[in-house]
Amino acid sequence: MLQKNIWVLSLAIVTSATNVNYYNCTCEGNGCWGKTCVGRTCFVTEERLTNLRDIHRVQGCFNSQLIEHCSGRTENTRINCCYSDFCNANITLFIIEDKEPVVTSLVLVTVLPIVLFLILLIPLTFLFWKLKQSSRKKSLARLIDFGNADIVNASTVGDSTLGDLLDDYCTTGSGSGLPFLVQRTVARQVTLLKCVGKGRYGEVWRGMWQGENVAVKIFSSRDEQSWFRETEIYNTVLLRHENILGFIASDMTSRNSSTQLWLITHYYDNGSLYDYLQRTTVDPEECLQLAVSIICGLVHLHVEIFGTQGKPAIAHRDLKSRNILVKANKQCCIADLGLAVVHCQNGDYLDIGNNPRVGTKRYMAPEVLDETIRTDSFESYKQTDVWAYGLVLWEICRRTIINGMVEDYKPPFFDMVPHDPSFDDMKKVVCIDQQRPNIPNTWHLHKVLSELTKTMRECWFQSPSARLTALRIKKTLNNLKNSLDQSSTISMHILKTND
Ligand code: ADP
Ligand code: MG
């Protein structure tokens, strides 16, 4: 330091003596003793390094004013001289190519938002998933509350048969099902054996629970509202009736990170009425038995029963031969309550549910097709069920042997609309042309079929309020059944007395 000060001092003396200009310069780089130096020329050199971005800069001073020191320039090296105090302090020789900043700003403009978006997306997706899970859990909690208050230890399922379990629990609970934990335990002990139905709804399997056959309906995730609705209705409403499909359990599980929705019911080997009628023909007696059993199930759904063992009124909204099952004793039971609406006279409470699904187009009543149905009135929904019942009756009658004659199985309106009719196809036939399924002449030859023909025609009035009620149909068909039973007992009696 002392050496440097002496040198600066001596230069100053020389300067004043010879009148040669010396300047203070910024000094940075090899050979600098400090941040400044004194010389006749201040200079800056810059060398651009091979990465083309970094610059190696040297600032300092020359003790001469020789121009050749200040010349010489290559692609990657530059030098600049100047002649005033600290004139080399702020000189920049290389301007970094504009390309780099452009690339950088391009990266900033395009990549950064994407990165930010992704960073935000992950927690948002997680949040959304959590919300969905919690709303599911809430719905389930609602179902648990609806179902049963007394939570029973799952181990109590033990070695009971389904009949024991249902007898034990279903007379005490508010709904027609087992306590929720028992339902879950049963569901998880079921072994799936064979897929018996497949379609837009999901799948129906024959399963086994402790040696007994059960039906397991596995809902597709896009039809989860049907599972919610069916589970809710079975758990809240006392629906035990021989003509309503018997409910056993409902379960929601997570398998391979997807939710599986199960509904476990009694299993019937004959399958649906639709399946049954494809395979089998029936005699008039069996025809009437099928018809009576279905209307008994429908009446049980439609009526509100008051009292502790009561139930609200329910309209099915998707009655069809595929949603009716045939039991071994040739009685039918109504299945698939995924679209049902519930009504309580008390406070005129109407619960239409939250299911975006609509009924089956082929079975839609005219007021549904032309959209004049009064959706706020429970009566309207019952009237659409009666329309559909008339069509089911027609399907059964076609398969009834009369004087050795029988029709092959066909769905309603098979000869008027295409295979998978659209809403407009059905509307044209049912509302505009006001067509109805054809009634063969042979049906008038037999008392049962001519009565059933009369009934179905009264189910098909264009005006919903003109149609028969389910209760009226039940009474008419029961009277018909009784009169047949009586005449058969009389003829048996005559036969016996003749003997
Ligand atoms: P979806 O209306 O969603 O198609 P369903 O409950 O109507 O579902 O069942 C579809 C089909 O599965 C029925 O048409 C029938 O063939 C068969 N099936 C449903 N439940 C049972 C059951 N309990 N026993 C035997 N077969 C059944
Ligand atoms: Mg169905």
Short mmCIF file of C-alpha atoms and ligand atoms in Angstrom, two decimals:
data_model
loop_
_atom_site.label_atom_id
_atom_site.label_comp_id
_atom_site.label_asym_id
_atom_site.label_seq_id
_atom_site.Cartn_x
_atom_site.Cartn_y
_atom_site.Cartn_z
CA MET A 1 0.00 0.00 0.00
CA LEU A 2 2.80 2.31 0.98
CA GLN A 3 4.61 1.41 -2.27
CA LYS A 4 1.49 2.28 -4.30
CA ASN A 5 1.01 5.65 -2.59
CA ILE A 6 4.63 6.58 -3.27
CA TRP A 7 4.14 5.64 -6.93
CA VAL A 8 0.94 7.71 -7.27
CA LEU A 9 2.62 10.64 -5.53
CA SER A 10 5.65 10.50 -7.80
CA LEU A 11 3.42 10.35 -10.89
CA ALA A 12 1.55 13.41 -9.71
CA ILE A 13 4.84 15.25 -9.27
CA VAL A 14 5.98 14.19 -12.76
CA THR A 15 2.60 15.27 -14.21
CA SER A 16 2.78 18.72 -12.77
CA ALA A 17 6.42 19.06 -13.83
CA THR A 18 6.04 17.91 -17.45
CA ASN A 19 2.48 19.08 -17.99
CA VAL A 20 1.52 15.61 -19.23
CA ASN A 21 -2.02 14.55 -18.37
CA TYR A 22 -2.45 11.64 -16.05
CA TYR A 23 -5.84 10.23 -15.15
CA ASN A 24 -7.34 8.27 -12.36
CA CYS A 25 -8.77 5.08 -13.81
CA THR A 26 -10.83 2.22 -12.51
CA CYS A 27 -8.66 -0.80 -12.03
CA GLU A 28 -10.11 -4.29 -12.04
CA GLY A 29 -8.37 -7.51 -13.01
CA ASN A 30 -4.87 -8.94 -13.01
CA GLY A 31 -2.12 -6.47 -12.09
CA CYS A 32 -4.33 -4.10 -10.11
CA TRP A 33 -3.07 -3.11 -6.70
CA GLY A 34 -6.36 -1.59 -5.71
CA LYS A 35 -9.61 -0.40 -7.25
CA THR A 36 -7.95 2.52 -9.02
CA CYS A 37 -4.77 3.30 -10.88
CA VAL A 38 -3.23 6.41 -12.45
CA GLY A 39 -2.05 6.53 -16.07
CA ARG A 40 -2.04 8.52 -19.28
CA THR A 41 -4.67 6.27 -20.75
CA CYS A 42 -7.62 4.50 -19.09
CA PHE A 43 -8.64 1.28 -20.81
CA VAL A 44 -11.15 -1.50 -20.76
CA THR A 45 -10.72 -4.90 -22.40
CA GLU A 46 -13.39 -7.48 -22.70
CA GLU A 47 -13.16 -11.08 -23.77
CA ARG A 48 -16.32 -12.99 -24.60
CA LEU A 49 -16.01 -16.52 -23.27
CA THR A 50 -16.89 -19.61 -25.30
CA ASN A 51 -20.39 -19.90 -23.83
CA LEU A 52 -21.02 -16.50 -25.56
CA ARG A 53 -22.77 -15.24 -22.50
CA ASP A 54 -20.04 -14.58 -19.91
CA ILE A 55 -17.57 -11.72 -20.33
CA HIS A 56 -14.11 -11.48 -18.83
CA ARG A 57 -13.45 -7.76 -18.27
CA VAL A 58 -10.20 -6.00 -17.35
CA GLN A 59 -10.01 -2.30 -16.51
CA GLY A 60 -6.82 -0.39 -15.86
CA CYS A 61 -4.41 2.24 -17.14
CA PHE A 62 -1.48 2.55 -19.53
CA ASN A 63 1.46 4.81 -18.85
CA SER A 64 1.59 5.84 -22.50
CA GLN A 65 -0.81 7.21 -24.98
CA LEU A 66 0.20 4.81 -27.70
CA ILE A 67 -2.65 4.23 -30.08
CA GLU A 68 -1.49 0.67 -30.85
CA HIS A 69 -2.26 -0.34 -27.27
CA CYS A 70 -5.80 0.65 -27.94
CA SER A 71 -6.34 -1.09 -31.23
CA GLY A 72 -6.92 -4.69 -32.00
CA ARG A 73 -10.23 -6.28 -32.03
CA THR A 74 -11.26 -9.85 -32.77
CA GLU A 75 -14.61 -11.53 -32.81
CA ASN A 76 -14.36 -12.24 -29.13
CA THR A 77 -11.99 -9.59 -27.78
CA ARG A 78 -12.36 -5.80 -27.69
CA ILE A 79 -10.46 -2.91 -26.18
CA ASN A 80 -11.35 0.68 -25.59
CA CYS A 81 -9.20 3.58 -24.37
CA CYS A 82 -10.32 6.90 -22.94
CA TYR A 83 -8.76 9.96 -21.47
CA SER A 84 -10.50 11.45 -18.44
CA ASP A 85 -10.78 10.47 -14.79
CA PHE A 86 -12.53 7.13 -14.33
CA CYS A 87 -13.78 7.24 -17.93
CA ASN A 88 -13.32 3.43 -18.10
CA ALA A 89 -15.63 2.80 -15.17
CA ASN A 90 -18.86 2.30 -17.02
CA ILE A 91 -17.88 1.23 -20.50
CA THR A 92 -19.35 -1.96 -21.87
CA LEU A 93 -17.91 -3.33 -25.07
CA PHE A 94 -19.93 -6.43 -25.77
CA ILE A 95 -23.65 -6.16 -25.84
CA ILE A 96 -24.90 -9.61 -25.12
CA GLU A 97 -26.75 -10.88 -28.15
CA ASP A 98 -30.43 -10.06 -28.06
CA LYS A 99 -31.24 -13.67 -28.86
CA GLU A 100 -30.53 -14.81 -25.39
CA PRO A 101 -32.92 -12.47 -23.62
CA VAL A 102 -35.54 -13.24 -26.28
CA VAL A 103 -35.14 -16.93 -25.62
CA THR A 104 -35.20 -16.24 -21.91
CA SER A 105 -38.28 -14.07 -22.14
CA LEU A 106 -39.91 -16.62 -24.42
CA VAL A 107 -39.20 -19.24 -21.80
CA LEU A 108 -40.58 -16.91 -19.16
CA VAL A 109 -43.74 -16.15 -21.13
CA THR A 110 -44.57 -19.71 -22.15
CA VAL A 111 -42.97 -22.16 -19.78
CA LEU A 112 -43.43 -20.27 -16.56
CA PRO A 113 -47.23 -20.01 -16.75
CA ILE A 114 -47.41 -23.73 -17.59
CA VAL A 115 -45.23 -24.57 -14.63
CA LEU A 116 -47.28 -22.29 -12.40
CA PHE A 117 -50.49 -23.79 -13.75
CA LEU A 118 -49.23 -27.30 -13.05
CA ILE A 119 -48.13 -26.30 -9.59
CA LEU A 120 -51.62 -24.92 -8.94
CA LEU A 121 -53.37 -27.80 -10.67
CA ILE A 122 -52.05 -30.49 -8.39
CA PRO A 123 -53.41 -29.02 -5.13
CA LEU A 124 -56.64 -27.98 -6.90
CA THR A 125 -57.23 -31.49 -8.23
CA PHE A 126 -56.53 -32.87 -4.81
CA LEU A 127 -58.93 -30.37 -3.25
CA PHE A 128 -61.64 -31.23 -5.77
CA TRP A 129 -61.15 -34.95 -5.15
CA LYS A 130 -61.35 -34.39 -1.39
CA LEU A 131 -64.56 -32.37 -1.78
CA LYS A 132 -66.08 -35.11 -3.90
CA GLN A 133 -65.07 -37.73 -1.38
CA SER A 134 -66.50 -35.73 1.47
CA SER A 135 -69.81 -35.15 -0.33
CA ARG A 136 -70.00 -38.90 -0.96
CA LYS A 137 -69.24 -39.54 2.68
CA LYS A 138 -71.94 -37.07 3.68
CA SER A 139 -74.49 -38.85 1.50
CA LEU A 140 -73.43 -42.13 3.02
CA ALA A 141 -73.65 -40.71 6.50
CA ARG A 142 -77.16 -39.60 5.61
CA LEU A 143 -77.93 -43.13 4.55
CA ILE A 144 -76.48 -44.51 7.76
CA ASP A 145 -78.63 -42.12 9.74
CA PHE A 146 -81.64 -43.09 7.68
CA GLY A 147 -80.86 -46.77 7.99
CA ASN A 148 -80.52 -47.65 11.59
CA ALA A 149 -79.46 -46.04 14.75
CA ASP A 150 -78.28 -49.19 16.52
CA ILE A 151 -74.92 -49.93 15.04
CA VAL A 152 -74.39 -53.59 15.40
CA ASN A 153 -70.98 -55.16 15.68
CA ALA A 154 -70.21 -56.72 12.34
CA SER A 155 -69.33 -60.02 13.98
CA THR A 156 -72.97 -60.51 14.96
CA VAL A 157 -73.58 -61.66 11.39
CA GLY A 158 -71.96 -64.94 12.50
CA ASP A 159 -73.57 -68.02 11.01
CA SER A 160 -77.05 -66.57 10.54
CA THR A 161 -78.93 -67.25 7.35
CA LEU A 162 -80.22 -64.33 5.31
CA GLY A 163 -83.73 -65.14 6.43
CA ASP A 164 -82.69 -65.02 10.11
CA LEU A 165 -80.91 -61.73 9.64
CA LEU A 166 -83.74 -60.09 7.77
CA ASP A 167 -86.30 -61.38 10.28
CA ASP A 168 -84.21 -60.19 13.22
CA TYR A 169 -83.49 -56.74 12.00
CA CYS A 170 -86.03 -55.71 9.43
CA THR A 171 -89.00 -55.71 11.73
CA THR A 172 -87.29 -53.19 14.00
CA GLY A 173 -85.57 -50.74 11.65
CA SER A 174 -87.16 -47.86 9.79
CA GLY A 175 -86.22 -49.15 6.36
CA SER A 176 -86.42 -52.56 4.76
CA GLY A 177 -82.74 -53.29 5.17
CA LEU A 178 -80.26 -54.62 7.66
CA PRO A 179 -78.30 -52.25 9.91
CA PHE A 180 -75.64 -50.55 7.90
CA LEU A 181 -72.62 -52.39 9.30
CA VAL A 182 -74.32 -55.73 8.86
CA GLN A 183 -75.04 -54.79 5.24
CA ARG A 184 -71.38 -54.05 4.74
CA THR A 185 -70.25 -57.27 6.37
CA VAL A 186 -72.67 -59.32 4.26
CA ALA A 187 -71.58 -57.49 1.09
CA ARG A 188 -67.92 -58.22 1.76
CA GLN A 189 -68.57 -61.90 2.34
CA VAL A 190 -70.34 -62.36 -1.00
CA THR A 191 -68.59 -64.36 -3.71
CA LEU A 192 -69.50 -63.37 -7.26
CA LEU A 193 -70.24 -66.42 -9.39
CA LYS A 194 -71.79 -65.50 -12.73
CA CYS A 195 -72.75 -62.36 -14.62
CA VAL A 196 -76.47 -62.64 -15.43
CA GLY A 197 -77.18 -59.19 -16.85
CA LYS A 198 -75.07 -56.54 -18.54
CA GLY A 199 -75.96 -53.19 -20.00
CA ARG A 200 -75.85 -49.43 -19.71
CA TYR A 201 -76.65 -49.72 -15.99
CA GLY A 202 -73.65 -51.86 -15.11
CA GLU A 203 -73.81 -55.56 -14.36
CA VAL A 204 -75.94 -57.99 -12.38
CA TRP A 205 -74.19 -61.06 -10.93
CA ARG A 206 -75.35 -64.19 -9.24
CA GLY A 207 -73.40 -64.35 -6.01
CA MET A 208 -73.22 -66.61 -3.01
CA TRP A 209 -73.48 -65.64 0.65
CA GLN A 210 -73.09 -68.43 3.21
CA GLY A 211 -74.45 -70.98 0.76
CA GLU A 212 -77.40 -68.85 -0.41
CA ASN A 213 -77.84 -67.31 -3.83
CA VAL A 214 -77.96 -63.53 -3.94
CA ALA A 215 -78.11 -61.05 -6.83
CA VAL A 216 -75.40 -58.38 -6.90
CA LYS A 217 -76.07 -55.36 -9.03
CA ILE A 218 -72.79 -53.54 -9.69
CA PHE A 219 -73.57 -50.02 -10.84
CA SER A 220 -71.42 -48.28 -13.40
CA SER A 221 -69.98 -45.07 -12.00
CA ARG A 222 -72.04 -43.01 -14.46
CA ASP A 223 -75.21 -44.41 -12.88
CA GLU A 224 -74.20 -43.80 -9.27
CA GLN A 225 -77.32 -41.70 -8.70
CA SER A 226 -79.45 -44.83 -9.32
CA TRP A 227 -77.47 -46.66 -6.62
CA PHE A 228 -77.92 -43.74 -4.21
CA ARG A 229 -81.63 -43.59 -4.92
CA GLU A 230 -82.24 -47.31 -4.65
CA THR A 231 -80.12 -47.57 -1.49
CA GLU A 232 -81.85 -44.57 0.03
CA ILE A 233 -85.33 -45.88 -0.69
CA TYR A 234 -84.63 -49.40 0.55
CA ASN A 235 -83.05 -48.04 3.73
CA THR A 236 -85.72 -45.51 4.53
CA VAL A 237 -88.91 -47.20 3.47
CA LEU A 238 -90.36 -50.42 4.81
CA LEU A 239 -90.66 -52.16 1.48
CA ARG A 240 -90.91 -55.81 2.42
CA HIS A 241 -93.55 -57.22 0.09
CA GLU A 242 -93.67 -60.45 -1.83
CA ASN A 243 -94.03 -58.54 -5.10
CA ILE A 244 -91.19 -56.11 -4.55
CA LEU A 245 -87.63 -57.35 -5.01
CA GLY A 246 -86.23 -58.16 -1.56
CA PHE A 247 -83.35 -55.96 -0.52
CA ILE A 248 -80.41 -57.42 1.41
CA ALA A 249 -77.53 -54.95 1.44
CA SER A 250 -75.92 -52.02 -0.20
CA ASP A 251 -72.21 -51.34 -0.19
CA MET A 252 -69.73 -48.82 -1.45
CA THR A 253 -66.12 -49.95 -1.70
CA SER A 254 -62.98 -48.57 -3.17
CA ARG A 255 -61.26 -51.04 -5.45
CA ASN A 256 -58.15 -50.14 -7.44
CA SER A 257 -58.81 -46.48 -6.63
CA SER A 258 -62.26 -46.57 -8.25
CA THR A 259 -65.52 -46.66 -6.35
CA GLN A 260 -67.66 -49.76 -6.66
CA LEU A 261 -71.33 -49.55 -5.86
CA TRP A 262 -73.16 -52.74 -5.02
CA LEU A 263 -76.77 -53.50 -4.36
CA ILE A 264 -77.47 -56.99 -3.07
CA THR A 265 -80.96 -58.45 -3.40
CA HIS A 266 -82.69 -61.79 -3.52
CA TYR A 267 -81.78 -63.81 -6.56
CA TYR A 268 -84.35 -65.29 -8.90
CA ASP A 269 -83.23 -67.96 -11.30
CA ASN A 270 -85.95 -67.15 -13.85
CA GLY A 271 -84.46 -63.70 -14.38
CA SER A 272 -86.59 -60.83 -15.60
CA LEU A 273 -90.11 -61.16 -17.03
CA TYR A 274 -88.58 -60.07 -20.33
CA ASP A 275 -86.10 -63.01 -20.18
CA TYR A 276 -88.85 -65.37 -19.04
CA LEU A 277 -91.29 -64.48 -21.81
CA GLN A 278 -88.61 -65.04 -24.46
CA ARG A 279 -88.20 -68.62 -23.24
CA THR A 280 -91.64 -69.61 -22.10
CA THR A 281 -95.29 -69.50 -23.06
CA VAL A 282 -97.94 -69.40 -20.35
CA ASP A 283 -101.54 -70.55 -19.99
CA PRO A 284 -104.31 -68.03 -19.15
CA GLU A 285 -104.16 -68.91 -15.47
CA GLU A 286 -100.46 -68.25 -15.22
CA CYS A 287 -100.91 -65.13 -17.31
CA LEU A 288 -103.42 -63.84 -14.78
CA GLN A 289 -101.15 -64.81 -11.89
CA LEU A 290 -98.26 -62.85 -13.37
CA ALA A 291 -100.56 -59.87 -14.03
CA VAL A 292 -102.05 -59.93 -10.52
CA SER A 293 -98.69 -60.25 -8.80
CA ILE A 294 -97.26 -57.27 -10.68
CA ILE A 295 -100.24 -55.06 -9.91
CA CYS A 296 -100.06 -56.11 -6.23
CA GLY A 297 -96.43 -54.94 -6.18
CA LEU A 298 -97.36 -51.70 -7.93
CA VAL A 299 -100.23 -51.01 -5.52
CA HIS A 300 -97.89 -51.59 -2.58
CA LEU A 301 -95.51 -49.04 -4.08
CA HIS A 302 -98.24 -46.51 -4.92
CA VAL A 303 -100.11 -46.47 -1.60
CA GLU A 304 -99.06 -44.52 1.41
CA ILE A 305 -99.43 -46.57 4.59
CA PHE A 306 -99.79 -44.66 7.84
CA GLY A 307 -98.59 -45.74 11.28
CA THR A 308 -95.34 -47.08 12.69
CA GLN A 309 -95.08 -49.81 10.08
CA GLY A 310 -96.16 -47.35 7.41
CA LYS A 311 -94.54 -46.24 4.19
CA PRO A 312 -94.73 -43.25 1.89
CA ALA A 313 -96.26 -43.53 -1.56
CA ILE A 314 -93.73 -44.39 -4.28
CA ALA A 315 -93.98 -44.17 -8.06
CA HIS A 316 -91.54 -46.38 -9.99
CA ARG A 317 -91.05 -44.38 -13.22
CA ASP A 318 -89.27 -47.16 -15.10
CA LEU A 319 -91.71 -50.04 -15.06
CA LYS A 320 -91.05 -52.53 -17.87
CA SER A 321 -90.68 -56.28 -18.34
CA ARG A 322 -86.90 -56.03 -17.81
CA ASN A 323 -87.46 -54.48 -14.38
CA ILE A 324 -89.82 -57.22 -13.21
CA LEU A 325 -88.41 -60.52 -11.97
CA VAL A 326 -90.12 -63.90 -12.02
CA LYS A 327 -89.84 -65.95 -8.85
CA ALA A 328 -89.80 -69.73 -8.72
CA ASN A 329 -93.48 -69.76 -7.65
CA LYS A 330 -94.38 -67.80 -10.85
CA GLN A 331 -95.16 -64.68 -8.90
CA CYS A 332 -93.47 -61.52 -10.09
CA CYS A 333 -91.64 -58.88 -8.13
CA ILE A 334 -90.83 -55.36 -9.16
CA ALA A 335 -87.14 -54.38 -9.25
CA ASP A 336 -84.97 -51.34 -9.95
CA LEU A 337 -86.04 -48.39 -7.85
CA GLY A 338 -83.27 -46.16 -9.18
CA LEU A 339 -85.71 -43.62 -10.60
CA ALA A 340 -88.45 -43.83 -8.00
CA VAL A 341 -90.16 -40.75 -6.56
CA VAL A 342 -91.47 -40.62 -3.01
CA HIS A 343 -94.53 -38.80 -1.75
CA CYS A 344 -95.88 -38.16 1.76
CA GLN A 345 -99.36 -36.71 2.04
CA ASN A 346 -98.32 -35.23 5.33
CA GLY A 347 -97.12 -31.81 4.21
CA ASP A 348 -97.55 -32.88 0.58
CA TYR A 349 -93.86 -33.78 0.44
CA LEU A 350 -92.63 -34.88 -3.00
CA ASP A 351 -89.08 -36.22 -3.35
CA ILE A 352 -88.15 -36.63 -7.00
CA GLY A 353 -84.54 -37.52 -6.17
CA ASN A 354 -81.50 -36.27 -7.98
CA ASN A 355 -81.09 -38.71 -10.84
CA PRO A 356 -80.41 -37.38 -14.34
CA ARG A 357 -81.52 -40.75 -15.77
CA VAL A 358 -84.88 -40.83 -17.55
CA GLY A 359 -87.24 -43.75 -17.97
CA THR A 360 -87.13 -46.17 -20.92
CA LYS A 361 -88.37 -44.40 -24.08
CA ARG A 362 -90.36 -47.37 -25.36
CA TYR A 363 -92.46 -47.34 -22.19
CA MET A 364 -92.90 -43.57 -21.87
CA ALA A 365 -96.44 -42.28 -21.52
CA PRO A 366 -97.74 -39.65 -24.00
CA GLU A 367 -97.52 -36.84 -21.44
CA VAL A 368 -93.83 -37.67 -20.85
CA LEU A 369 -93.15 -37.74 -24.59
CA ASP A 370 -94.93 -34.45 -25.35
CA GLU A 371 -93.57 -32.99 -22.10
CA THR A 372 -96.95 -31.89 -20.79
CA ILE A 373 -96.59 -34.02 -17.63
CA ARG A 374 -97.16 -32.09 -14.42
CA THR A 375 -93.86 -32.80 -12.76
CA ASP A 376 -94.91 -31.24 -9.45
CA SER A 377 -97.82 -33.63 -8.98
CA PHE A 378 -97.25 -37.12 -7.57
CA GLU A 379 -100.45 -38.37 -9.29
CA SER A 380 -98.76 -37.78 -12.67
CA TYR A 381 -95.98 -40.25 -11.89
CA LYS A 382 -98.43 -42.95 -10.79
CA GLN A 383 -100.35 -42.44 -14.04
CA THR A 384 -97.18 -43.04 -16.09
CA ASP A 385 -96.61 -46.29 -14.16
CA VAL A 386 -100.13 -47.40 -15.09
CA TRP A 387 -99.44 -46.69 -18.77
CA ALA A 388 -96.31 -48.87 -18.58
CA TYR A 389 -98.20 -51.60 -16.69
CA GLY A 390 -100.67 -51.78 -19.62
CA LEU A 391 -97.74 -52.41 -21.98
CA VAL A 392 -96.32 -55.15 -19.74
CA LEU A 393 -99.77 -56.76 -19.66
CA TRP A 394 -99.79 -56.76 -23.46
CA GLU A 395 -96.34 -58.46 -23.52
CA ILE A 396 -97.60 -61.23 -21.20
CA CYS A 397 -100.83 -61.73 -23.15
CA ARG A 398 -98.92 -62.24 -26.42
CA ARG A 399 -97.20 -65.24 -24.83
CA THR A 400 -100.45 -66.77 -23.55
CA ILE A 401 -101.69 -69.87 -25.37
CA ILE A 402 -105.35 -69.58 -26.40
CA ASN A 403 -106.92 -72.41 -28.36
CA GLY A 404 -103.41 -73.60 -29.18
CA MET A 405 -102.42 -70.20 -30.61
CA VAL A 406 -99.70 -67.94 -29.28
CA GLU A 407 -97.66 -64.96 -30.55
CA ASP A 408 -93.88 -64.79 -30.38
CA TYR A 409 -92.30 -62.44 -27.89
CA LYS A 410 -92.15 -58.81 -29.04
CA PRO A 411 -91.59 -55.60 -27.14
CA PRO A 412 -94.35 -52.95 -27.20
CA PHE A 413 -94.54 -50.93 -30.46
CA PHE A 414 -92.12 -53.41 -32.13
CA ASP A 415 -93.96 -52.94 -35.44
CA MET A 416 -94.11 -49.13 -35.27
CA VAL A 417 -90.67 -47.94 -34.13
CA PRO A 418 -87.05 -49.01 -34.83
CA HIS A 419 -85.02 -51.31 -32.61
CA ASP A 420 -83.68 -48.60 -30.30
CA PRO A 421 -86.35 -45.91 -30.72
CA SER A 422 -85.53 -42.26 -30.21
CA PHE A 423 -87.65 -39.92 -28.15
CA ASP A 424 -89.04 -38.45 -31.40
CA ASP A 425 -89.83 -41.91 -32.87
CA MET A 426 -91.90 -42.68 -29.79
CA LYS A 427 -93.51 -39.25 -29.72
CA LYS A 428 -94.66 -39.57 -33.34
CA VAL A 429 -96.26 -42.98 -32.73
CA VAL A 430 -97.73 -42.41 -29.26
CA CYS A 431 -98.68 -38.71 -29.24
CA ILE A 432 -99.12 -37.59 -32.83
CA ASP A 433 -100.50 -40.76 -34.45
CA GLN A 434 -101.97 -41.93 -31.12
CA GLN A 435 -101.22 -45.55 -31.95
CA ARG A 436 -101.50 -48.36 -29.43
CA PRO A 437 -100.19 -51.95 -29.49
CA ASN A 438 -102.23 -54.24 -31.69
CA ILE A 439 -104.72 -56.60 -29.99
CA PRO A 440 -105.13 -59.95 -31.83
CA ASN A 441 -108.72 -61.19 -32.32
CA THR A 442 -107.95 -64.45 -30.54
CA TRP A 443 -107.70 -62.58 -27.25
CA HIS A 444 -111.46 -62.03 -27.24
CA LEU A 445 -112.00 -65.78 -27.27
CA HIS A 446 -110.95 -66.23 -23.66
CA LYS A 447 -112.41 -64.62 -20.57
CA VAL A 448 -109.02 -63.83 -18.98
CA LEU A 449 -107.50 -62.30 -22.07
CA SER A 450 -110.62 -60.33 -23.02
CA GLU A 451 -110.71 -58.86 -19.46
CA LEU A 452 -107.01 -58.09 -19.59
CA THR A 453 -107.47 -56.47 -23.01
CA LYS A 454 -110.13 -54.21 -21.53
CA THR A 455 -107.82 -53.34 -18.65
CA MET A 456 -104.82 -52.53 -20.83
CA ARG A 457 -106.92 -50.27 -23.05
CA GLU A 458 -107.92 -48.35 -19.93
CA CYS A 459 -104.26 -47.99 -19.03
CA TRP A 460 -103.58 -46.40 -22.41
CA PHE A 461 -105.90 -43.42 -22.42
CA GLN A 462 -104.20 -40.36 -23.84
CA SER A 463 -105.49 -38.35 -20.92
CA PRO A 464 -103.59 -39.49 -17.79
CA SER A 465 -106.50 -38.79 -15.44
CA ALA A 466 -108.81 -41.05 -17.46
CA ARG A 467 -106.59 -44.09 -16.82
CA LEU A 468 -107.38 -46.71 -14.22
CA THR A 469 -105.55 -46.49 -10.92
CA ALA A 470 -103.32 -49.38 -9.83
CA LEU A 471 -105.73 -50.09 -6.97
CA ARG A 472 -108.70 -50.27 -9.37
CA ILE A 473 -106.79 -52.70 -11.61
CA LYS A 474 -105.85 -54.86 -8.63
CA LYS A 475 -109.50 -55.11 -7.58
CA THR A 476 -110.70 -55.95 -11.10
CA LEU A 477 -108.05 -58.62 -11.62
CA ASN A 478 -108.60 -60.11 -8.17
CA ASN A 479 -112.33 -60.34 -8.92
CA LEU A 480 -111.50 -62.05 -12.20
CA LYS A 481 -109.18 -64.46 -10.41
CA ASN A 482 -111.80 -65.21 -7.75
CA SER A 483 -114.49 -65.82 -10.36
CA LEU A 484 -112.15 -68.21 -12.19
CA ASP A 485 -111.24 -69.97 -8.94
CA GLN A 486 -114.93 -70.28 -8.10
CA SER A 487 -115.89 -71.64 -11.50
CA SER A 488 -113.04 -74.14 -11.34
CA THR A 489 -114.17 -75.25 -7.86
CA ILE A 490 -117.74 -75.56 -9.16
CA SER A 491 -116.61 -77.63 -12.14
CA MET A 492 -114.45 -79.75 -9.83
CA HIS A 493 -117.49 -80.20 -7.61
CA ILE A 494 -119.69 -81.18 -10.58
CA LEU A 495 -117.03 -83.63 -11.74
CA LYS A 496 -116.84 -85.13 -8.25
CA THR A 497 -120.67 -85.47 -7.89
CA ASN A 498 -120.89 -87.04 -11.37
CA ASP A 499 -118.31 -89.59 -10.24
P1 ADP B 1 -80.99 -52.00 -14.82
O1 ADP B 1 -82.39 -51.51 -14.92
O2 ADP B 1 -80.07 -51.00 -14.31
O3 ADP B 1 -80.70 -52.62 -16.13
P2 ADP B 1 -81.93 -54.22 -13.26
O4 ADP B 1 -82.00 -54.23 -11.78
O5 ADP B 1 -83.22 -53.97 -13.95
O6 ADP B 1 -80.87 -53.18 -13.75
O7 ADP B 1 -81.31 -55.61 -13.73
C1 ADP B 1 -80.88 -55.88 -15.06
C2 ADP B 1 -81.09 -57.34 -15.44
O8 ADP B 1 -80.37 -58.22 -14.55
C3 ADP B 1 -82.54 -57.76 -15.31
O9 ADP B 1 -83.25 -57.47 -16.50
C4 ADP B 1 -82.41 -59.26 -15.05
O10 ADP B 1 -82.23 -59.98 -16.26
C5 ADP B 1 -81.14 -59.36 -14.23
N1 ADP B 1 -81.46 -59.34 -12.79
C6 ADP B 1 -81.57 -58.24 -12.03
N2 ADP B 1 -81.86 -58.53 -10.75
C7 ADP B 1 -81.93 -59.86 -10.70
C8 ADP B 1 -82.23 -60.77 -9.64
N3 ADP B 1 -82.49 -60.34 -8.42
N4 ADP B 1 -82.25 -62.07 -9.92
C9 ADP B 1 -81.98 -62.50 -11.16
N5 ADP B 1 -81.70 -61.70 -12.21
C10 ADP B 1 -81.68 -60.40 -11.99
MG MG B 2 -83.59 -52.13 -14.97
#
